[in-house]
């Protein structure tokens, strides 16, 4: 089963990290001018102008804020490190609240040399600790499973099954999952876990990009949809079958894309969205 | 649970690919002189001298041949491609027989743009097709699950569970699994699947290396044991708990290591084996 092509940009959301060389104002102006309806804001994009100013910039562009990226990194080697992580996540919750982001995406963390099982316990503990603040601020949390090549130092949550299991420890409408095709496409349990995620109303976000066969950098060489081998449209069909009707977020970290004129880059993003998502 | 350090090299096997700049003769001489007892031969190391000459070189060094790397790449887009893959695997079986390798490690293949499920069917079909030749030659086959970052074009078998399921389609003593910590360390089903693998007498080979946090190349920047974050000794304990008593194979593809004087490199290998495996 596949899905029909997307004929307009009404469900397209772009991550500021995808057009990283643009500041937030330029990104908002250019996304809106191109007909894009959603924006996911990375925290580095808030640094230059602060969240209050960012809120007014986004509001005047009429874009919908889909999420704030990112919170997480809950793993720690001491009480002090734990506290620092929680403080940073609480700042992220404040920022999300100010800019009107209904969701924070969590890259959960991993600690080299520490068993992944210990990291997973610390992650569950960290989410539990910040959840009251998130609920009070009207902000949901989305656990993003990361590709196993990030198990070393970025996330001990590496499959959708693990993300589902983790989210289900918490009340509905508070903690869910962000599914990025880049991280999960290889997994033969993906169809079942997407269905389970939807059944439990935990499918909070859907990110797309592509896996380039000649990947030259583990972090910064993602492809635009169509540049790689991920069956994106087939996965979108499964995501929609699971009940997801939200924004489709183009999140591409690419030194190659960032080195381009960003107007040209945006044209490529739009083209790849129509033809390959 | 962890395992006791290895006090001598009686269970150490080195892959010729680990000391790639050495030809087979030098590798045999130097491994044997260092007290290493086993060698796994990569097919490129056979090209220079041919399998007959290789057999006599290895025999005179008194090293035990642990396996031949590698067969596989069964995926195809046409009958012709399928035939080519089978032919190549049959050549590998002949080579293994000639050099006295009791085992061929299979990197099973993946085909960009083809569903991974289709690739898995082609892989099972390919193994079934060559198995009679392998049995006749007295050579076993070991399915090596590859890290999900190789799903695009190297292997559609990316977890130990998939490798176990695949091996169990075939008679005992014919098809098993080669477990490389690099590919499976992140997987939370690893302890259970190692136990299952052992219970079914399918644990045919155990490879070690390390995951460097600053990995700069997806294929050629593996670390020596101790240079990364894989809990190698803990995994070895699980492998031995599952009944494995065979060679421990150091398989490290590293441009950094290959650029060194290979005598120095061998010293590093021995040191890392004693201290981190």
PDB file of N, CA, C and O in Angstrom, chain A residues 6-13 35-38 64 246-248 273:
ATOM      1  N   UNK A   6       1.038  14.391  -2.250  1.00  0.00           N
ATOM      2  CA  UNK A   6       0.505  15.575  -1.580  1.00  0.00           C
ATOM      3  C   UNK A   6       0.469  16.706  -2.608  1.00  0.00           C
ATOM      4  O   UNK A   6       1.500  17.072  -3.171  1.00  0.00           O
ATOM      5  N   UNK A   7      -0.717  17.229  -2.861  1.00  0.00           N
ATOM      6  CA  UNK A   7      -0.871  18.157  -3.985  1.00  0.00           C
ATOM      7  C   UNK A   7      -0.635  19.616  -3.610  1.00  0.00           C
ATOM      8  O   UNK A   7      -0.510  20.467  -4.477  1.00  0.00           O
ATOM      9  N   UNK A   8      -0.649  19.904  -2.311  1.00  0.00           N
ATOM     10  CA  UNK A   8      -0.348  21.287  -1.906  1.00  0.00           C
ATOM     11  C   UNK A   8       0.509  21.244  -0.639  1.00  0.00           C
ATOM     12  O   UNK A   8       0.897  20.166  -0.202  1.00  0.00           O
ATOM     13  N   UNK A   9       0.780  22.427  -0.083  1.00  0.00           N
ATOM     14  CA  UNK A   9       1.693  22.474   1.058  1.00  0.00           C
ATOM     15  C   UNK A   9       0.955  22.650   2.388  1.00  0.00           C
ATOM     16  O   UNK A   9       1.547  23.050   3.384  1.00  0.00           O
ATOM     17  N   UNK A  10      -0.338  22.344   2.377  1.00  0.00           N
ATOM     18  CA  UNK A  10      -1.125  22.613   3.594  1.00  0.00           C
ATOM     19  C   UNK A  10      -0.693  21.754   4.779  1.00  0.00           C
ATOM     20  O   UNK A  10      -0.957  22.108   5.920  1.00  0.00           O
ATOM     21  N   UNK A  11      -0.021  20.633   4.502  1.00  0.00           N
ATOM     22  CA  UNK A  11       0.447  19.790   5.617  1.00  0.00           C
ATOM     23  C   UNK A  11       1.968  19.838   5.768  1.00  0.00           C
ATOM     24  O   UNK A  11       2.542  19.102   6.577  1.00  0.00           O
ATOM     25  N   UNK A  12       2.596  20.693   4.998  1.00  0.00           N
ATOM     26  CA  UNK A  12       4.068  20.761   5.052  1.00  0.00           C
ATOM     27  C   UNK A  12       4.546  21.670   6.186  1.00  0.00           C
ATOM     28  O   UNK A  12       4.122  22.810   6.311  1.00  0.00           O
ATOM     29  N   UNK A  13       5.432  21.133   6.967  1.00  0.00           N
ATOM     30  CA  UNK A  13       6.129  21.896   8.009  1.00  0.00           C
ATOM     31  C   UNK A  13       7.620  21.764   7.735  1.00  0.00           C
ATOM     32  O   UNK A  13       8.098  20.674   7.401  1.00  0.00           O
ATOM     33  N   UNK A  35       4.111  29.202   0.643  1.00  0.00           N
ATOM     34  CA  UNK A  35       2.863  28.476   0.874  1.00  0.00           C
ATOM     35  C   UNK A  35       2.954  27.410   1.944  1.00  0.00           C
ATOM     36  O   UNK A  35       1.990  26.670   2.176  1.00  0.00           O
ATOM     37  N   UNK A  36       4.119  27.308   2.563  1.00  0.00           N
ATOM     38  CA  UNK A  36       4.290  26.358   3.659  1.00  0.00           C
ATOM     39  C   UNK A  36       3.439  26.834   4.834  1.00  0.00           C
ATOM     40  O   UNK A  36       3.319  28.028   5.079  1.00  0.00           O
ATOM     41  N   UNK A  37       2.835  25.878   5.562  1.00  0.00           N
ATOM     42  CA  UNK A  37       1.904  26.278   6.635  1.00  0.00           C
ATOM     43  C   UNK A  37       2.444  26.047   8.041  1.00  0.00           C
ATOM     44  O   UNK A  37       1.904  26.588   9.000  1.00  0.00           O
ATOM     45  N   UNK A  38       3.477  25.210   8.171  1.00  0.00           N
ATOM     46  CA  UNK A  38       3.954  24.896   9.517  1.00  0.00           C
ATOM     47  C   UNK A  38       5.454  25.106   9.681  1.00  0.00           C
ATOM     48  O   UNK A  38       6.220  25.015   8.711  1.00  0.00           O
ATOM     49  N   UNK A  64       1.947  28.054  11.532  1.00  0.00           N
ATOM     50  CA  UNK A  64       1.596  27.310  12.734  1.00  0.00           C
ATOM     51  C   UNK A  64       2.868  26.676  13.301  1.00  0.00           C
ATOM     52  O   UNK A  64       3.625  26.037  12.562  1.00  0.00           O
ATOM     53  N   UNK A 246      -1.612  14.955  11.038  1.00  0.00           N
ATOM     54  CA  UNK A 246      -0.927  16.215  11.325  1.00  0.00           C
ATOM     55  C   UNK A 246       0.056  16.634  10.237  1.00  0.00           C
ATOM     56  O   UNK A 246       0.044  16.118   9.114  1.00  0.00           O
ATOM     57  N   UNK A 247       0.908  17.571  10.591  1.00  0.00           N
ATOM     58  CA  UNK A 247       1.903  18.078   9.662  1.00  0.00           C
ATOM     59  C   UNK A 247       2.948  17.026   9.321  1.00  0.00           C
ATOM     60  O   UNK A 247       3.243  16.135  10.131  1.00  0.00           O
ATOM     61  N   UNK A 248       3.468  17.166   8.122  1.00  0.00           N
ATOM     62  CA  UNK A 248       4.583  16.326   7.692  1.00  0.00           C
ATOM     63  C   UNK A 248       5.807  17.232   7.693  1.00  0.00           C
ATOM     64  O   UNK A 248       5.849  18.234   6.973  1.00  0.00           O
ATOM     65  N   UNK A 273       9.186  17.310  -1.585  1.00  0.00           N
ATOM     66  CA  UNK A 273       7.959  17.029  -0.822  1.00  0.00           C
ATOM     67  C   UNK A 273       6.837  16.573  -1.759  1.00  0.00           C
ATOM     68  O   UNK A 273       6.164  15.585  -1.502  1.00  0.00           O
TER      69      UNK A 273
END
